[in-house]
Amino acid sequence: MTASVTTDSAPDETPVAAEGGRGVARRFGTLTLAAAVVVGLLLGYAGGLLTPSVTRPGENSAEAGFARDMSTHHAQAVQLGLMAFQQGEDSEVRQIGGDIATGQQGEIGTMQTWLRLWQLDPTGEQPAMAWMPDGAGLVRDGLMPGMATPAEISKLSGSRGRAFDALFLQLMIRHHLGGIHMIQGILDEGHDADVLTVAQTMKNTQQTDLTNLQAALKRLGG
């Protein structure tokens, strides 16, 4: 995505051309990713519609709680992924961020479609993690397992270069570990076959992501 620079350009012109090329390429890439996120969301909605359940999970079911809480959990992953795609210095970090943003946005679409099919509101009256045994004890300062604090997101936003890349990887590793714990919760407590199938796919994907995140962090010396 970086514009090429010829070696016979005048020395005082090369930095300008390179920087301008990077800016245009990065802006183009951001627009492309934004479009991909929207497409992923729409595909997620479609995926949810393709697998309706005969019996609908109820308001206080584990399935409803999981769909609501994991949508919120995923939304932060999308936010962090977009930040990595836009601000990351390392090409692999940008790629990982973009993949996480698009993939988890699609899964949000699926979970929100479930709630509509079950004739339930996107948010419920139960506190976060109430659907999972001892789940309330996993919530810290209103944040579900693995989620970054506002201060951590602010720090990430203000970071640049290798420091940004390492912090993103650290935050996303923790985020995925928390997400996998929540997914295992619905695999243990859920009964809806469609939800269990999607949840298992989520778990497999996040475990693969974790391997890539940890390898990238090790490569960067984090």
mmCIF file of C-alpha atoms in Angstrom:
data_model
loop_
_atom_site.group_PDB
_atom_site.id
_atom_site.type_symbol
_atom_site.label_atom_id
_atom_site.label_comp_id
_atom_site.label_asym_id
_atom_site.label_seq_id
_atom_site.Cartn_x
_atom_site.Cartn_y
_atom_site.Cartn_z
ATOM 1 C CA MET A 1 0.000 0.000 0.000
ATOM 2 C CA THR A 2 3.031 2.241 0.030
ATOM 3 C CA ALA A 3 3.669 4.177 -3.178
ATOM 4 C CA SER A 4 6.943 3.304 -4.914
ATOM 5 C CA VAL A 5 9.658 5.936 -5.194
ATOM 6 C CA THR A 6 12.125 5.948 -8.069
ATOM 7 C CA THR A 7 15.804 6.212 -7.214
ATOM 8 C CA ASP A 8 16.524 8.915 -9.771
ATOM 9 C CA SER A 9 14.172 11.483 -8.225
ATOM 10 C CA ALA A 10 15.647 14.659 -6.885
ATOM 11 C CA PRO A 11 16.585 14.238 -3.200
ATOM 12 C CA ASP A 12 14.369 17.081 -2.024
ATOM 13 C CA GLU A 13 11.368 15.706 -3.854
ATOM 14 C CA THR A 14 11.444 12.084 -2.746
ATOM 15 C CA PRO A 15 10.137 12.481 0.839
ATOM 16 C CA VAL A 16 7.175 14.521 -0.326
ATOM 17 C CA ALA A 17 6.227 11.997 -2.970
ATOM 18 C CA ALA A 18 6.610 9.090 -0.584
ATOM 19 C CA GLU A 19 4.620 10.685 2.210
ATOM 20 C CA GLY A 20 1.884 11.772 -0.148
ATOM 21 C CA GLY A 21 1.692 8.304 -1.614
ATOM 22 C CA ARG A 22 1.430 6.750 1.818
ATOM 23 C CA GLY A 23 -1.349 9.144 2.774
ATOM 24 C CA VAL A 24 -3.377 8.476 -0.367
ATOM 25 C CA ALA A 25 -2.831 4.733 -0.131
ATOM 26 C CA ARG A 26 -3.745 4.612 3.547
ATOM 27 C CA ARG A 27 -6.880 6.714 2.983
ATOM 28 C CA PHE A 28 -7.876 4.464 0.097
ATOM 29 C CA GLY A 29 -7.240 1.414 2.241
ATOM 30 C CA THR A 30 -9.339 2.818 5.075
ATOM 31 C CA LEU A 31 -12.266 3.436 2.747
ATOM 32 C CA THR A 32 -11.930 -0.089 1.391
ATOM 33 C CA LEU A 33 -11.883 -1.544 4.890
ATOM 34 C CA ALA A 34 -14.884 0.550 5.912
ATOM 35 C CA ALA A 35 -16.777 -0.860 2.932
ATOM 36 C CA ALA A 36 -15.660 -4.372 3.898
ATOM 37 C CA VAL A 37 -16.918 -3.855 7.452
ATOM 38 C CA VAL A 38 -20.332 -2.829 6.116
ATOM 39 C CA VAL A 39 -20.425 -5.836 3.791
ATOM 40 C CA GLY A 40 -19.410 -8.080 6.675
ATOM 41 C CA LEU A 41 -22.232 -6.701 8.791
ATOM 42 C CA LEU A 42 -24.764 -7.326 6.024
ATOM 43 C CA LEU A 43 -23.477 -10.849 5.471
ATOM 44 C CA GLY A 44 -23.748 -11.428 9.196
ATOM 45 C CA TYR A 45 -27.372 -10.355 9.134
ATOM 46 C CA ALA A 46 -27.999 -12.669 6.191
ATOM 47 C CA GLY A 47 -26.277 -15.534 7.970
ATOM 48 C CA GLY A 48 -28.492 -15.066 10.986
ATOM 49 C CA LEU A 49 -31.600 -15.125 8.822
ATOM 50 C CA LEU A 50 -30.598 -18.348 7.104
ATOM 51 C CA THR A 51 -30.655 -20.384 10.299
ATOM 52 C CA PRO A 52 -33.824 -19.527 12.254
ATOM 53 C CA SER A 53 -34.646 -21.704 15.260
ATOM 54 C CA VAL A 54 -37.985 -23.479 15.625
ATOM 55 C CA THR A 55 -38.146 -22.576 19.318
ATOM 56 C CA ARG A 56 -36.992 -19.102 20.283
ATOM 57 C CA PRO A 57 -34.679 -18.505 23.244
ATOM 58 C CA GLY A 58 -36.352 -16.367 25.879
ATOM 59 C CA GLU A 59 -35.531 -13.001 27.379
ATOM 60 C CA ASN A 60 -33.350 -14.383 30.170
ATOM 61 C CA SER A 61 -31.840 -17.276 28.237
ATOM 62 C CA ALA A 62 -28.111 -17.849 27.989
ATOM 63 C CA GLU A 63 -28.424 -17.391 24.229
ATOM 64 C CA ALA A 64 -29.977 -13.933 24.525
ATOM 65 C CA GLY A 65 -27.427 -12.835 27.119
ATOM 66 C CA PHE A 66 -24.556 -14.118 25.021
ATOM 67 C CA ALA A 67 -25.806 -12.416 21.844
ATOM 68 C CA ARG A 68 -26.160 -9.087 23.646
ATOM 69 C CA ASP A 69 -22.911 -9.207 25.597
ATOM 70 C CA MET A 70 -20.793 -10.619 22.806
ATOM 71 C CA SER A 71 -22.094 -7.942 20.429
ATOM 72 C CA THR A 72 -20.770 -5.330 22.858
ATOM 73 C CA HIS A 73 -17.513 -7.234 23.328
ATOM 74 C CA HIS A 74 -17.076 -7.571 19.560
ATOM 75 C CA ALA A 75 -17.801 -3.870 19.032
ATOM 76 C CA GLN A 76 -14.657 -2.977 20.978
ATOM 77 C CA ALA A 77 -12.638 -5.480 18.944
ATOM 78 C CA VAL A 78 -13.893 -3.787 15.771
ATOM 79 C CA GLN A 79 -12.835 -0.412 17.207
ATOM 80 C CA LEU A 80 -9.356 -1.681 18.086
ATOM 81 C CA GLY A 81 -8.993 -3.456 14.756
ATOM 82 C CA LEU A 82 -9.834 -0.320 12.794
ATOM 83 C CA MET A 83 -7.325 1.639 14.860
ATOM 84 C CA ALA A 84 -4.651 -0.945 14.060
ATOM 85 C CA PHE A 85 -5.453 -0.846 10.362
ATOM 86 C CA GLN A 86 -5.219 2.936 10.281
ATOM 87 C CA GLN A 87 -2.353 3.617 12.707
ATOM 88 C CA GLY A 88 -0.261 0.450 12.691
ATOM 89 C CA GLU A 89 3.295 0.668 11.421
ATOM 90 C CA ASP A 90 3.813 -3.055 10.890
ATOM 91 C CA SER A 91 2.066 -4.509 7.828
ATOM 92 C CA GLU A 92 1.039 -7.679 9.652
ATOM 93 C CA VAL A 93 -0.486 -5.635 12.484
ATOM 94 C CA ARG A 94 -2.535 -3.665 9.960
ATOM 95 C CA GLN A 95 -3.662 -6.885 8.278
ATOM 96 C CA ILE A 96 -4.628 -8.534 11.564
ATOM 97 C CA GLY A 97 -6.542 -5.415 12.615
ATOM 98 C CA GLY A 98 -8.476 -5.280 9.364
ATOM 99 C CA ASP A 99 -9.331 -8.972 9.490
ATOM 100 C CA ILE A 100 -10.583 -8.749 13.074
ATOM 101 C CA ALA A 101 -12.680 -5.657 12.321
ATOM 102 C CA THR A 102 -14.422 -7.169 9.309
ATOM 103 C CA GLY A 103 -14.855 -10.634 10.798
ATOM 104 C CA GLN A 104 -16.280 -9.537 14.109
ATOM 105 C CA GLN A 105 -18.548 -6.936 12.521
ATOM 106 C CA GLY A 106 -20.091 -9.764 10.510
ATOM 107 C CA GLU A 107 -20.611 -11.787 13.676
ATOM 108 C CA ILE A 108 -22.308 -8.794 15.311
ATOM 109 C CA GLY A 109 -24.738 -8.805 12.396
ATOM 110 C CA THR A 110 -25.493 -12.485 12.969
ATOM 111 C CA MET A 111 -26.095 -12.040 16.703
ATOM 112 C CA GLN A 112 -28.305 -8.990 16.246
ATOM 113 C CA THR A 113 -30.347 -10.894 13.665
ATOM 114 C CA TRP A 114 -30.878 -13.689 16.170
ATOM 115 C CA LEU A 115 -32.285 -11.231 18.675
ATOM 116 C CA ARG A 116 -34.719 -9.860 16.099
ATOM 117 C CA LEU A 117 -35.802 -13.367 15.093
ATOM 118 C CA TRP A 118 -36.344 -14.177 18.760
ATOM 119 C CA GLN A 119 -38.376 -10.939 19.051
ATOM 120 C CA LEU A 120 -36.037 -9.616 21.729
ATOM 121 C CA ASP A 121 -34.545 -6.166 22.197
ATOM 122 C CA PRO A 122 -30.838 -5.608 21.434
ATOM 123 C CA THR A 123 -30.343 -4.802 25.120
ATOM 124 C CA GLY A 124 -31.998 -6.509 28.063
ATOM 125 C CA GLU A 125 -32.675 -5.770 31.712
ATOM 126 C CA GLN A 126 -30.192 -8.311 33.038
ATOM 127 C CA PRO A 127 -26.722 -7.022 33.992
ATOM 128 C CA ALA A 128 -23.752 -7.944 31.837
ATOM 129 C CA MET A 129 -22.648 -11.590 32.104
ATOM 130 C CA ALA A 130 -25.705 -12.561 34.181
ATOM 131 C CA TRP A 131 -26.376 -15.427 31.755
ATOM 132 C CA MET A 132 -23.096 -17.144 32.671
ATOM 133 C CA PRO A 133 -22.565 -18.850 36.055
ATOM 134 C CA ASP A 134 -20.493 -16.532 38.233
ATOM 135 C CA GLY A 135 -20.399 -14.187 35.247
ATOM 136 C CA ALA A 136 -21.164 -11.071 37.272
ATOM 137 C CA GLY A 137 -17.894 -11.562 39.130
ATOM 138 C CA LEU A 138 -16.003 -11.351 35.850
ATOM 139 C CA VAL A 139 -17.177 -7.792 35.177
ATOM 140 C CA ARG A 140 -14.655 -5.140 36.214
ATOM 141 C CA ASP A 141 -15.648 -1.461 36.211
ATOM 142 C CA GLY A 142 -18.474 -2.307 33.836
ATOM 143 C CA LEU A 143 -16.179 -4.097 31.383
ATOM 144 C CA MET A 144 -16.553 -7.727 30.372
ATOM 145 C CA PRO A 145 -13.589 -10.137 30.375
ATOM 146 C CA GLY A 146 -10.589 -8.923 28.400
ATOM 147 C CA MET A 147 -12.025 -5.560 27.378
ATOM 148 C CA ALA A 148 -9.714 -2.536 27.301
ATOM 149 C CA THR A 149 -10.374 0.372 29.627
ATOM 150 C CA PRO A 150 -11.030 3.887 28.278
ATOM 151 C CA ALA A 151 -7.559 4.882 29.514
ATOM 152 C CA GLU A 152 -5.967 2.015 27.579
ATOM 153 C CA ILE A 153 -7.814 2.939 24.403
ATOM 154 C CA SER A 154 -6.747 6.552 24.836
ATOM 155 C CA LYS A 155 -3.146 5.448 25.294
ATOM 156 C CA LEU A 156 -3.352 3.308 22.162
ATOM 157 C CA SER A 157 -4.840 6.189 20.188
ATOM 158 C CA GLY A 158 -1.933 8.428 21.207
ATOM 159 C CA SER A 159 0.764 5.859 20.433
ATOM 160 C CA ARG A 160 2.734 5.646 17.223
ATOM 161 C CA GLY A 161 5.109 3.275 15.475
ATOM 162 C CA ARG A 162 6.368 0.148 17.187
ATOM 163 C CA ALA A 163 4.895 1.236 20.525
ATOM 164 C CA PHE A 164 1.425 1.315 18.968
ATOM 165 C CA ASP A 165 1.858 -2.077 17.327
ATOM 166 C CA ALA A 166 2.995 -3.760 20.552
ATOM 167 C CA LEU A 167 0.230 -2.201 22.665
ATOM 168 C CA PHE A 168 -2.450 -3.164 20.145
ATOM 169 C CA LEU A 169 -1.241 -6.754 20.104
ATOM 170 C CA GLN A 170 -1.179 -6.898 23.910
ATOM 171 C CA LEU A 171 -4.691 -5.462 24.223
ATOM 172 C CA MET A 172 -6.105 -7.712 21.516
ATOM 173 C CA ILE A 173 -4.524 -10.835 22.997
ATOM 174 C CA ARG A 174 -6.202 -10.060 26.324
ATOM 175 C CA HIS A 175 -9.452 -9.183 24.541
ATOM 176 C CA HIS A 176 -9.507 -12.503 22.679
ATOM 177 C CA LEU A 177 -8.709 -14.485 25.824
ATOM 178 C CA GLY A 178 -11.707 -12.869 27.504
ATOM 179 C CA GLY A 179 -13.866 -13.461 24.450
ATOM 180 C CA ILE A 180 -12.937 -17.146 24.295
ATOM 181 C CA HIS A 181 -13.891 -17.494 27.964
ATOM 182 C CA MET A 182 -17.315 -16.015 27.190
ATOM 183 C CA ILE A 183 -17.736 -18.240 24.142
ATOM 184 C CA GLN A 184 -16.923 -21.305 26.218
ATOM 185 C CA GLY A 185 -19.651 -20.120 28.587
ATOM 186 C CA ILE A 186 -22.340 -20.329 25.903
ATOM 187 C CA LEU A 187 -20.953 -23.642 24.655
ATOM 188 C CA ASP A 188 -21.426 -24.974 28.200
ATOM 189 C CA GLU A 189 -24.779 -23.310 28.976
ATOM 190 C CA GLY A 190 -26.518 -22.913 25.602
ATOM 191 C CA HIS A 191 -29.070 -25.220 23.967
ATOM 192 C CA ASP A 192 -29.814 -23.578 20.604
ATOM 193 C CA ALA A 193 -28.026 -25.600 17.899
ATOM 194 C CA ASP A 194 -27.477 -22.626 15.583
ATOM 195 C CA VAL A 195 -25.983 -20.510 18.365
ATOM 196 C CA LEU A 196 -23.684 -23.349 19.434
ATOM 197 C CA THR A 197 -22.476 -23.870 15.870
ATOM 198 C CA VAL A 198 -21.645 -20.200 15.371
ATOM 199 C CA ALA A 199 -20.078 -19.973 18.829
ATOM 200 C CA GLN A 200 -17.759 -22.873 18.074
ATOM 201 C CA THR A 201 -16.706 -21.173 14.836
ATOM 202 C CA MET A 202 -16.048 -17.960 16.787
ATOM 203 C CA LYS A 203 -13.896 -19.864 19.259
ATOM 204 C CA ASN A 204 -11.886 -21.557 16.520
ATOM 205 C CA THR A 205 -11.331 -18.229 14.741
ATOM 206 C CA GLN A 206 -10.232 -16.416 17.884
ATOM 207 C CA GLN A 207 -7.854 -19.218 18.837
ATOM 208 C CA THR A 208 -6.238 -18.926 15.407
ATOM 209 C CA ASP A 209 -6.107 -15.147 15.839
ATOM 210 C CA LEU A 210 -4.417 -15.616 19.203
ATOM 211 C CA THR A 211 -1.667 -17.698 17.639
ATOM 212 C CA ASN A 212 -1.049 -14.976 15.052
ATOM 213 C CA LEU A 213 -1.222 -12.157 17.597
ATOM 214 C CA GLN A 214 1.211 -13.836 19.956
ATOM 215 C CA ALA A 215 3.630 -14.649 17.116
ATOM 216 C CA ALA A 216 3.516 -11.051 15.882
ATOM 217 C CA LEU A 217 4.143 -9.709 19.385
ATOM 218 C CA LYS A 218 7.113 -12.041 19.823
ATOM 219 C CA ARG A 219 8.504 -10.954 16.441
ATOM 220 C CA LEU A 220 8.222 -7.305 17.466
ATOM 221 C CA GLY A 221 9.941 -7.994 20.767
ATOM 222 C CA GLY A 222 6.885 -7.258 22.912
#
